[in-house]
Each structure stands twice: as C-alpha cells, then as structure tokens.
Amino acid sequence: MSKNKSSESVKVVVRCRPLNRKEESNGPAGGIIQMDVRLGQVILRNPRAPVSEPQKTFTFDAVYDANSKQRDLYDESVRPLIDSVLAGINGTIFAYGQTGTGKTYTMQGAWMDPEKRGVIPNAFDHIFTHISRSQSDKQYLVRASYLEIYLEEVRDLLDPNHGNARALELRESPESGVYVRDLTSCVCKSIKEIEEVMNMGNQARAVGATDMNEHSSRSHALFLITVECSQPGPDGRKHIRVGRLNLVDLAGSERQAKTGVQGERLKEAAKINLSLSALGNVISALADGRSSHVPYRDSKLTRLLQDSLGGNAKTVMVATLGPASQHYDETLTTLRYANRAKNIQNQPRVNEDPKDALLREFQREIARLRAQLNHRKWRSKQKKEQVDGEGWEQDGDEETEGEEEEGVEKEAEEYVKLEEQRLEMETEAIRGDQFMLAEEKQKLLGEKERMMGDLRKEQEATEQLTAKYKAMESKLLVGGKNIIDHTNEQQKMLEMKRHEIAEQSRSEREIQQQVLVQDEETLELRETFTSLQQEVEAKTKKLKKYLKLYAKLQCIKAEIKDVNDEHVRSRQELEQTQNELTRELKFKYLIIENFIPPEEKNKIMNRLTFDPEEDQWKFQPLVPAESKSSQMKKRPTSAVGYKRPISQYARVAIAMGAHSRYRAENIMFLELDMTPPNTASLAVAEPNQSHSLDNSPTKDRGVRKSRSWCQTPKSITSSSSNVSLAACHTATPMAAQ
Ligand code: ADP
Ligand code: MG
C-alpha cells in the first residue's frame, strides 16, 4: 500500500491583507508589516518599542503581501498539493489567523469574481479540469463532505435537518485513520454540483447561527473532498488510488476572554479555543521532535487532522495577518505559531488499493446491473427469435461487442412491441369469434389479459433496471469524456506558462534563501588575505558579522522575554479559569450534598460511566440491553405445595397458627394516642423509646406511629445539614452518608 515513503515538512505561507478603511483612518499609515516577497520574509515592527529595537524577521516558504492575487497563492502554493491529491496522496490546507485577517477570503473568496475566487473554488476547477483532460482509461469518483466543529461538537453541514441533528462521533480505523461516523458524503459529477454542495453547507452554517460573524469566528469549518481514481496497471488489473483533501477554515486564533464569566458561558469560553490550543500543543510537540507524546486526543480538531500533522499527508498552512498596529500582539503570536509549524515532518504516501474504496463497490455494482440487464435482453431476443422462427446466429457473427449489444437491445424492444401487437390481435380475434361459447371466450380473454400484464410488468422492471444502471454509471467520471472542456489550445498553453512561472519563482525564492544562509557561513572562510588593505577589509567584514550576530543575539533575547511574558500571561489566565471552575464545583457540591438524598446520589454515581471517545459522562441504561425485551421482573415461582409465592415470615406464621407474635402483620391499632406531643423530650428519649418498643411490640408500635408526625422536621434537617456541610469542607462527599 505504501510508496514514496519519504518525509517532507509542512509548508507554511503567510498572507497579509490590505489595511481596511477603518484602520487607514485610525492608525499610522503603512501598518506594522513589511514583506520581502522575493526572499519569503516577514518583518514585523513593534509600534510600542523604541526605534532602536531591532525588528523581528521571520522566513517562510512564501509570503503574500497586500497586493497579492488569489491566483498567485493558488498557483504557487496550492496547485502542487492538489496535483498530489489527484495522484492519490492525502492533502490538507488550513487557514490560521486572527478573526478578520482573511482566512475565509483566502479559502473561499468572492465566488462571483473570477479574480477573487479562493482556494476552494479554484481547487474544484482544478480537480474537474484534470479529470476531463486525463486519459479515457481512467475512471474517477469524487465525493464531498462538509462539517463544522463548534464547542467541541462535530456537526454535519450537509444533513438536511442540520439544526436538530445530534453531534457526530469520531471513530478510528486502521484502514482510513480517524473519520466521522455517519457523515453525509455527496458524489459530485461536475463543478456545478460540488459548488451546490458547498453552498448548501454554507447556508446550513448561517441558519444554525444566531450571529453569523460570531459563530464563524468561533467554529472550525472543514470541507472534505475524496478523489478516487481507477486505472489499469502494468499487470492488467485495475488499481485504485484514493486522495483525501481537507480544506480547513479555522476559528479565529485571538485569545478569548475567559475571565469574569460564569456557569455555561464559562464552560463555553473554555471550550471555544480548546481545539486551537490543542492544535498549538500538537504543533509544539511535533516541532520539538523530542516529546514522545503528541496530544492528538485532546480535541476533535487535532484528532481529525492527525494525519495532516506528522502523518500520511502533505500539508500547507496559510497564516493570515492584519497589518494594523493595534493587533501587534496577535500578529506576533500568529507568526510564532506559523514559524513553529515549519518544523513538522510528514510522511505522505500514495494510498493504493485501500479496502474501503467506494469506487471498487461502484464498479462491482455497475457490472452486476449490467449483467442483469443483458440477461433480460437476451431472453427477450431469444423469445423473439422463437416467434420469428429463425436462428440469431445468422447475422450476429461479425458484429463487435458494442454493436452486438445494440442489436440485442433493438431486438428486445422489437420483441416487446411485436408481442404486444400479437396479443392485441388475438384478443380482438377472440372477441369477434361468434362460434365460441361465452364462458370459454371469457376464459381466453382473461388469459390474454394476464399475459399482457406480465409483459408490461417485465417491461417496467427492465426500464427500472436500466434507469438504475444509468444513474450508477453516470456517477463515475471517465477521463476525457464526461466534461466538455471548452478551453482551447491557446488557453491551455497560457495556463501551462503560468504554472511554469509559479514554479520558477518558487525555486528562485528557495535559492535566494539558501544563498542568504550560505553567505553567513562562508564569510569566515575568506580569511586569507595578502595585503594590509585586504586585512582591513576582512576585519571590517568580520566586525560586521559580529555586529550582525550581536543584533541576532539581541533579537533572540527579546524573543525569550516575549515568550516568557506570554507564558506568564497564559498561566495567569489558566489560574483564573481554574479558580472560577473550582468555585463553580464547590457550588455544585454544596447543592448535591444538601439537597440530594445520599442514596439517590449513590444510585446516580453507580450508573455513571465515562466515555473517552465522546469525552462525556454517560448514564448506563437501567435495564441491561439484552433484557430490554422483558422489562418486567419475573415473579418468583411458588414454593412446593403453595399456590402463590410466599415469604418465609408468612410460612412460619401459618405453621404457628394463631400465635400472637405472628398476628401483627395485618392488624392496625386505631386507638387514639392520648399523650400530649412533646418534641424536646422526644428527640432526647428516642434511643430509650426504641428500646421499650421491643418490650411491648403491639401497643408501642401504635404509639410510635401516631407520634411520628409530631417530630419537628426543623431540628432534624438542620442537624443533618450541619453534618453534610462539615463533610463538604473535608472534601469527602461519601463521608456525608
Ligand atoms: P476571517 O475569515 O479571517 O475572519 P475574512 O476572510 O472574513 O476574515 O476577511 C475579513 C475582510 O477582509 C473581508 O471583508 C475580506 O473581503 C477582506 N479581506 C481579507 N483578505 C483580503 C485580501 N487579501 N484582499 C482584499 N480583501 C481582503
Ligand atoms: Mg472567517
């Protein structure tokens, strides 16, 4: 199954959007970001720092400034990835950045304007154009799914009743890795169809949200495309390759304010960025290379992207930035995040002949339907020949397979027509026959009608089968056939040239970056000098180098300070969140310990189990699943000799006859209790009383019954609550019982 088992790093590109009108009118002109597109560098200026402080420089695989076009980003950074997906390698593109920096613009863009179409519509175009231009021995099956993760719940955006649908579960299989169970997947035959799928999902997303902006900035949207391609291999057998493409528009990376909120809002705030902070931790663990544990399981997003980060996939990360000075901190965080992601190594490979390929199933089903259909048609044809009284071999010998099939189809149709005509004629003849008995006539007519009905049924069944076969077959796209490619040769050439240019500028940038690194290294080697002049030059160069190094050191020092500050800040935030959660927990404990009877609490606790898959506590069913059908407890069988089941006590009572000790069961004493109620003495005298109860069972039992309602509930409740509270303070909930 595996080929090309080489490792390659995650490709990271950075894009900065233009200043918007509001920012232009507010801040100093120009923003805080400079980009060197040729070198792939971003230079960030701290607006609060003195001018002498060195600026921060980051280098990436590519950078796109405010003037960059959607097409440039696609051709240079995305196209190679989609090509790999079409060759059966998994691919992921995710957009990361603060809200409002252009993640959705980069991923989707403005659909109507060809210049502003984003990565997703361009990828649709790319995939279907590739299929239409590929050779005709290739068959393709393209499927699309669309989901979002909001508050750690996975929701299917293509589910017709998305609003009420329950959250989906994640599952893992050795064959296809982590996947979403019961996720809708639509087979798409054209660009138009896949665009419709996307629009449907976008609408579902907008309808489900009370505030679209708020919702979209806090949820992750994943559009998944699976491309399966079948092609005959050198061994003559058809081989299937499957490439999965994840197009991810992440939630806004800005820090969510968690402080000051309580209850549901607090839990919500804690969950919102859980996936993003888990993503950060996964990236750190992978980039570090030393940590043996990568916390993929900490969130839904990281589990779904498990293969894309450090696994079997090619990945491109687009980090988006805003140029405004007020977002300096967030911009710096994004750049650091992106810088770390560069070090992740993936091991992409071609997925060949996986067991779960849907294309294989489709091919089998189509072959089965075709065989069924052919069988029917041959049968009809043969019947016709019997009617005609001639052998079909006479004219079938030299026909090719296709022609033969067409001939069979025509003859089958003709047979049905002829048979219909024959039956009608015969019916007419019977009707017109005056010598036949009425009874016999009726019988023959009935028989003809039945034959006619059978013929029609047969015809209908064939038509249905044909329709099913055609529908199934149309889902498979055949190279160079299904889609009419309107592009003329000139346009194709133009496209090719554009790709070449993109390829060239990419390799140029790589070379420039390498030259920069080498320059620094080789400076030292050129130390042999012959004259004083040369020596001066060399020493000056060396001095410059040291100055450079010193500047670098300063940069790193500043970096360390920044990172420390950030850690302190996030630790403080975590502590605050923890305090608030502890407070909430104490509150819940107080309620449980004081207002829920201990036995109820125990019952509930015994029934609860933790489901790590869904990260939730769940109730075990009261009745085990296997005995659900017989919910009633079975009545115990009666002891030998008795009609009904009977207790031990009753059996002894029967044996003892009229013994007074066994008489009390069904007797109620109704005399009035004349002693005045005395609550204080009762509470104290209780133990003694129970003692005396044993001595005079019948009478005292009556007294106790009548007294029981006199007990002041107040004193009992307050004392028990005191005990519980004390128990709560010692933090052992079980001790309260
Ligand atoms: P996000 O999805 O990150 O929250 P959006 O994609 O919604 O951000 O972008 C916010 C605004 O900025 C939109 O109006 C969008 O049109 C505009 N925008 C973003 N990136 C660019 C760009 N590269 N060029 C022009 N406009 C952009
Ligand atoms: Mg967005």
XYZ file of N, CA, C and O and ligand atoms in Angstrom, residues 103-104 216-217 249, ligand 2:
21
model
N -9.009 34.690 6.499
C -8.993 33.219 6.378
C -10.065 32.779 5.381
O -9.791 32.043 4.438
N -11.295 33.265 5.597
C -12.387 32.871 4.717
C -12.162 33.437 3.318
O -12.454 32.786 2.322
N -19.010 32.098 13.051
C -17.968 31.640 12.126
C -16.583 31.899 12.691
O -15.638 31.196 12.390
N -16.469 32.925 13.545
C -15.139 33.181 14.089
C -14.813 32.207 15.214
O -13.674 32.105 15.637
N -11.028 25.932 7.359
C -11.081 27.350 7.734
C -11.213 27.366 9.258
O -12.271 27.085 9.797
Mg -13.964 33.607 8.542
